[in-house]
Every structure is written in C-alpha cells, then in structure tokens.
C-alpha cells in the first residue's frame, strides 16, 4: 500500500523555496501570471475582475496578481491543510479538492480560472469529476498548465502520471474546453466570440 502524499510545510519548502528549488523562481511566476492576465483581458476585451486558482498550494499567484490588478478578486482552493491554515485568510484560500469542485458555492463564474501544475498528479477519475465544474466556472479563459510524458519535466516526480498530450486534450474537449494555445482554453460559447483565426477550429 503506497503512502499518501502530504503537502505540508516541508513539501513547499523543498520544492518552492531555497537553493535548488525546482519551481520557486519569482521571475517565471511573474511572467506566467502576466501572460494569463493579458490573455484573459484580450479574450474578454476588458480589465480582469476575478480569478479562481484550483490547486493553488500556498496561493503564490495572489500577491503577483494583486500587484498587477489590485482590484481583481482572487480565490484559491487547495487540499493542503497546511496551506489553508497558513495562508487562507491572507490570500483568500479555502479547502477543497479538484474532484469536488462542484461542492463549492460560487456567486458567478470567473474571468480567469487557473489550474497550474496539478492535473498530472491526479487520477483520471478525479480529473473527469472536476472538469465539468471548472468549465462551468470559466467565463473568460482557463489556464490549465499540464506536463505530459512528451515534456522534459523537472521537480516533484512522486505520483506524476505520464500521460500523452492527447489524453488531456480529449478530457478537456469532452468537458467543453477548447485550446487556444499556450495551455489556455475557452468554452465553446466563448470561442464563438473570437475572430476566425483565433478560434480553435
């Protein structure tokens, strides 16, 4: 029987802080958030107002987003008790899992939905269970950053699922999310608002 992976302070210290941390660089994070904000605003044709970050960990997107768009509302959801207890109040993080996203009550969908570096650690049934709710919550764009067996992956490999790229694209399409490049996705309804060469068909 395999042990359950624990996302405690030691985990985040190892992978996000200090020397040798694989994903802790602030420069790449700032650029990633800036691109996500720009794409969402381009698609919506207005300033960003709301962000949902599913599997947000310690909510590292929140302070970066706040500097870029102080008026935008950020909500993070994560299954780490440590992250919620430590950063929940300061960064607006609530406890929850990807598969049970539909159990949360939201007043309205979000301009930008983020799920970064999460899905390749989940079982397929968890992904399929959560994707319909994620799609329904996506009013503008979804940034679904996923690494596949075709990618040169660094960092935490414990529990990493080596799926082909097509497996994710199929699951996303079945949930009604269509790719528009750089791991950004829109709903079928939103795709109709895009110009011909911006559409995913």
Short mmCIF file of C-alpha atoms in Angstrom, two decimals:
data_model
loop_
_atom_site.label_atom_id
_atom_site.label_comp_id
_atom_site.label_asym_id
_atom_site.label_seq_id
_atom_site.Cartn_x
_atom_site.Cartn_y
_atom_site.Cartn_z
CA UNK A 1 0.00 0.00 0.00
CA UNK A 2 1.50 3.34 -1.10
CA UNK A 3 1.71 6.17 1.39
CA UNK A 4 -0.43 9.22 0.88
CA UNK A 5 1.40 12.28 -0.39
CA UNK A 6 1.44 15.09 2.16
CA UNK A 7 1.50 18.74 1.09
CA UNK A 8 2.88 20.19 4.32
CA UNK A 9 5.36 22.98 5.01
CA UNK A 10 8.30 20.64 4.36
CA UNK A 11 6.92 19.90 0.89
CA UNK A 12 6.58 23.57 -0.06
CA UNK A 13 9.97 24.40 1.48
CA UNK A 14 11.60 21.71 -0.63
CA UNK A 15 10.03 22.50 -3.99
CA UNK A 16 9.33 26.24 -3.83
CA UNK A 17 11.90 27.80 -1.52
CA UNK A 18 15.63 27.87 -1.01
CA UNK A 19 18.51 26.76 -3.17
CA UNK A 20 17.78 24.06 -5.66
CA UNK A 21 14.01 24.54 -5.56
CA UNK A 22 12.69 23.40 -8.91
CA UNK A 23 9.69 25.70 -9.23
CA UNK A 24 10.41 28.54 -6.84
CA UNK A 25 11.68 31.21 -9.22
CA UNK A 26 9.83 34.50 -8.91
CA UNK A 27 10.72 35.67 -12.43
CA UNK A 28 9.00 32.79 -14.25
CA UNK A 29 5.97 33.12 -11.97
CA UNK A 30 5.61 36.85 -12.67
CA UNK A 31 5.79 36.23 -16.40
CA UNK A 32 3.27 33.40 -16.22
CA UNK A 33 0.76 35.49 -14.27
CA UNK A 34 1.29 38.47 -16.59
CA UNK A 35 0.58 36.34 -19.67
CA UNK A 36 -2.53 34.82 -18.09
CA UNK A 37 -3.88 38.26 -17.20
CA UNK A 38 -3.17 39.56 -20.71
CA UNK A 39 -4.83 36.60 -22.44
CA UNK A 40 -7.93 36.81 -20.25
CA UNK A 41 -8.27 40.55 -20.85
CA UNK A 42 -7.73 40.09 -24.58
CA UNK A 43 -10.48 37.47 -24.79
CA UNK A 44 -12.87 39.42 -22.54
CA UNK A 45 -11.97 42.82 -24.02
CA UNK A 46 -11.96 44.43 -20.57
CA UNK A 47 -9.88 44.50 -17.37
CA UNK A 48 -9.64 41.35 -15.29
CA UNK A 49 -12.05 41.23 -12.34
CA UNK A 50 -11.86 37.73 -10.86
CA UNK A 51 -9.53 34.72 -10.66
CA UNK A 52 -10.14 31.20 -9.38
CA UNK A 53 -6.96 29.22 -8.69
CA UNK A 54 -7.70 25.50 -8.24
CA UNK A 55 -4.93 23.53 -6.58
CA UNK A 56 -3.30 26.82 -5.64
CA UNK A 57 -0.98 25.49 -2.95
CA UNK A 58 0.19 28.47 -0.91
CA UNK A 59 -1.52 30.86 -3.31
CA UNK A 60 1.67 32.14 -4.92
CA UNK A 61 -0.35 33.72 -7.73
CA UNK A 62 -2.23 36.01 -5.33
CA UNK A 63 0.48 38.60 -4.43
CA UNK A 64 1.70 38.76 -8.03
CA UNK A 65 -1.83 39.23 -9.31
CA UNK A 66 -2.55 41.86 -6.67
CA UNK A 67 0.41 43.93 -7.87
CA UNK A 68 -0.78 43.70 -11.47
CA UNK A 69 -4.53 44.12 -10.89
CA UNK A 70 -5.21 45.37 -7.32
CA UNK A 71 -8.98 45.44 -7.91
CA UNK A 72 -9.24 41.84 -9.13
CA UNK A 73 -10.69 39.30 -6.68
CA UNK A 74 -8.60 36.17 -6.12
CA UNK A 75 -9.93 32.90 -4.69
CA UNK A 76 -7.73 29.87 -4.19
CA UNK A 77 -8.79 26.29 -3.49
CA UNK A 78 -6.39 23.64 -2.25
CA UNK A 79 -6.37 20.29 -0.46
CA UNK A 80 -3.37 21.15 1.72
CA UNK A 81 -4.50 21.75 5.29
CA UNK A 82 -1.18 23.47 5.94
CA UNK A 83 -1.60 25.93 3.06
CA UNK A 84 -5.16 26.81 4.05
CA UNK A 85 -4.26 27.28 7.71
CA UNK A 86 -1.20 29.40 6.98
CA UNK A 87 -2.37 31.48 4.01
CA UNK A 88 -6.14 31.06 3.92
CA UNK A 89 -7.04 34.39 5.48
CA UNK A 90 -4.25 36.45 3.92
CA UNK A 91 -4.60 35.09 0.38
CA UNK A 92 -8.26 34.01 0.34
CA UNK A 93 -7.69 30.25 0.11
CA UNK A 94 -10.33 27.71 1.07
CA UNK A 95 -10.04 23.98 1.49
CA UNK A 96 -11.17 21.71 -1.33
CA UNK A 97 -10.14 19.18 -3.95
CA UNK A 98 -10.26 19.31 -7.74
CA UNK A 99 -12.65 16.38 -7.95
CA UNK A 100 -15.12 18.04 -5.57
CA UNK A 101 -15.06 21.48 -7.15
CA UNK A 102 -18.79 21.25 -7.76
CA UNK A 103 -19.44 21.14 -4.00
CA UNK A 104 -18.37 24.78 -3.60
CA UNK A 105 -20.86 27.60 -3.96
CA UNK A 106 -19.78 30.49 -6.18
CA UNK A 107 -21.80 33.61 -6.86
CA UNK A 108 -20.72 33.81 -10.50
CA UNK A 109 -18.11 32.40 -12.91
CA UNK A 110 -14.58 33.78 -13.12
CA UNK A 111 -12.72 35.77 -15.73
CA UNK A 112 -9.66 33.57 -15.32
CA UNK A 113 -9.56 30.02 -13.95
CA UNK A 114 -6.12 28.66 -13.12
CA UNK A 115 -5.07 25.07 -12.53
CA UNK A 116 -1.29 25.06 -12.69
CA UNK A 117 0.95 22.03 -12.14
CA UNK A 118 -1.87 19.93 -10.66
CA UNK A 119 -3.63 17.65 -13.13
CA UNK A 120 -0.66 15.42 -13.90
CA UNK A 121 -0.69 14.27 -10.26
CA UNK A 122 -4.37 13.31 -10.26
CA UNK A 123 -6.08 10.08 -11.23
CA UNK A 124 -8.14 10.26 -14.39
CA UNK A 125 -11.39 9.82 -12.45
CA UNK A 126 -10.54 12.88 -10.33
CA UNK A 127 -9.88 14.98 -13.42
CA UNK A 128 -13.06 13.87 -15.15
CA UNK A 129 -15.07 14.54 -12.00
CA UNK A 130 -13.81 18.11 -11.62
CA UNK A 131 -13.55 19.33 -15.21
CA UNK A 132 -17.27 19.99 -15.85
CA UNK A 133 -17.44 22.31 -12.83
CA UNK A 134 -14.22 24.03 -13.87
CA UNK A 135 -15.57 24.60 -17.38
CA UNK A 136 -18.81 25.98 -15.98
CA UNK A 137 -16.84 28.42 -13.82
CA UNK A 138 -14.79 29.69 -16.77
CA UNK A 139 -16.27 32.88 -18.18
CA UNK A 140 -13.12 34.13 -19.89
CA UNK A 141 -10.20 31.71 -20.15
CA UNK A 142 -8.80 28.76 -18.25
CA UNK A 143 -5.05 28.32 -17.83
CA UNK A 144 -4.53 24.58 -17.41
CA UNK A 145 -0.80 24.06 -17.11
CA UNK A 146 -0.13 20.36 -17.52
CA UNK A 147 3.04 18.38 -18.18
CA UNK A 148 2.91 15.18 -20.20
CA UNK A 149 5.17 12.26 -20.99
CA UNK A 150 6.35 14.24 -24.02
CA UNK A 151 7.79 17.01 -21.82
CA UNK A 152 11.18 17.26 -20.11
CA UNK A 153 9.86 17.57 -16.57
CA UNK A 154 11.85 18.71 -13.54
CA UNK A 155 10.83 18.81 -9.91
CA UNK A 156 8.44 16.63 -7.95
CA UNK A 157 8.02 13.32 -9.76
CA UNK A 158 6.24 11.47 -6.95
CA UNK A 159 2.85 10.45 -8.26
CA UNK A 160 3.45 12.06 -11.66
CA UNK A 161 1.18 10.50 -14.31
CA UNK A 162 2.98 10.07 -17.63
CA UNK A 163 0.01 10.60 -19.93
CA UNK A 164 0.24 11.52 -23.62
CA UNK A 165 -0.81 15.08 -24.56
CA UNK A 166 -3.86 13.78 -26.40
CA UNK A 167 -5.28 12.25 -23.24
CA UNK A 168 -5.64 15.69 -21.67
CA UNK A 169 -6.94 17.33 -24.83
CA UNK A 170 -9.64 14.66 -25.06
CA UNK A 171 -10.71 15.16 -21.45
CA UNK A 172 -10.76 18.95 -21.87
CA UNK A 173 -12.81 18.77 -25.08
CA UNK A 174 -15.30 16.38 -23.51
CA UNK A 175 -15.79 18.95 -20.74
CA UNK A 176 -16.34 21.69 -23.33
CA UNK A 177 -12.94 23.37 -23.08
CA UNK A 178 -11.16 24.18 -26.36
CA UNK A 179 -7.45 25.02 -26.70
CA UNK A 180 -6.38 28.46 -27.95
CA UNK A 181 -2.63 27.97 -27.41
CA UNK A 182 -0.02 28.21 -24.64
CA UNK A 183 -2.18 25.97 -22.41
CA UNK A 184 -5.11 28.41 -22.42
CA UNK A 185 -8.66 27.15 -23.02
CA UNK A 186 -12.08 28.68 -23.62
CA UNK A 187 -15.59 27.29 -23.57
CA UNK A 188 -17.37 26.61 -26.85
CA UNK A 189 -19.64 29.58 -26.23
CA UNK A 190 -16.70 31.94 -25.64
CA UNK A 191 -14.93 30.60 -28.74
CA UNK A 192 -17.78 31.91 -30.88
CA UNK A 193 -16.82 35.46 -29.82
CA UNK A 194 -13.27 35.06 -31.16
CA UNK A 195 -12.18 36.07 -34.65
CA UNK A 196 -11.78 33.33 -37.25
CA UNK A 197 -8.02 32.76 -36.83
CA UNK A 198 -8.27 32.95 -33.03
CA UNK A 199 -10.74 30.09 -32.82
CA UNK A 200 -9.68 26.52 -32.07
CA UNK A 201 -11.31 25.15 -35.23
#
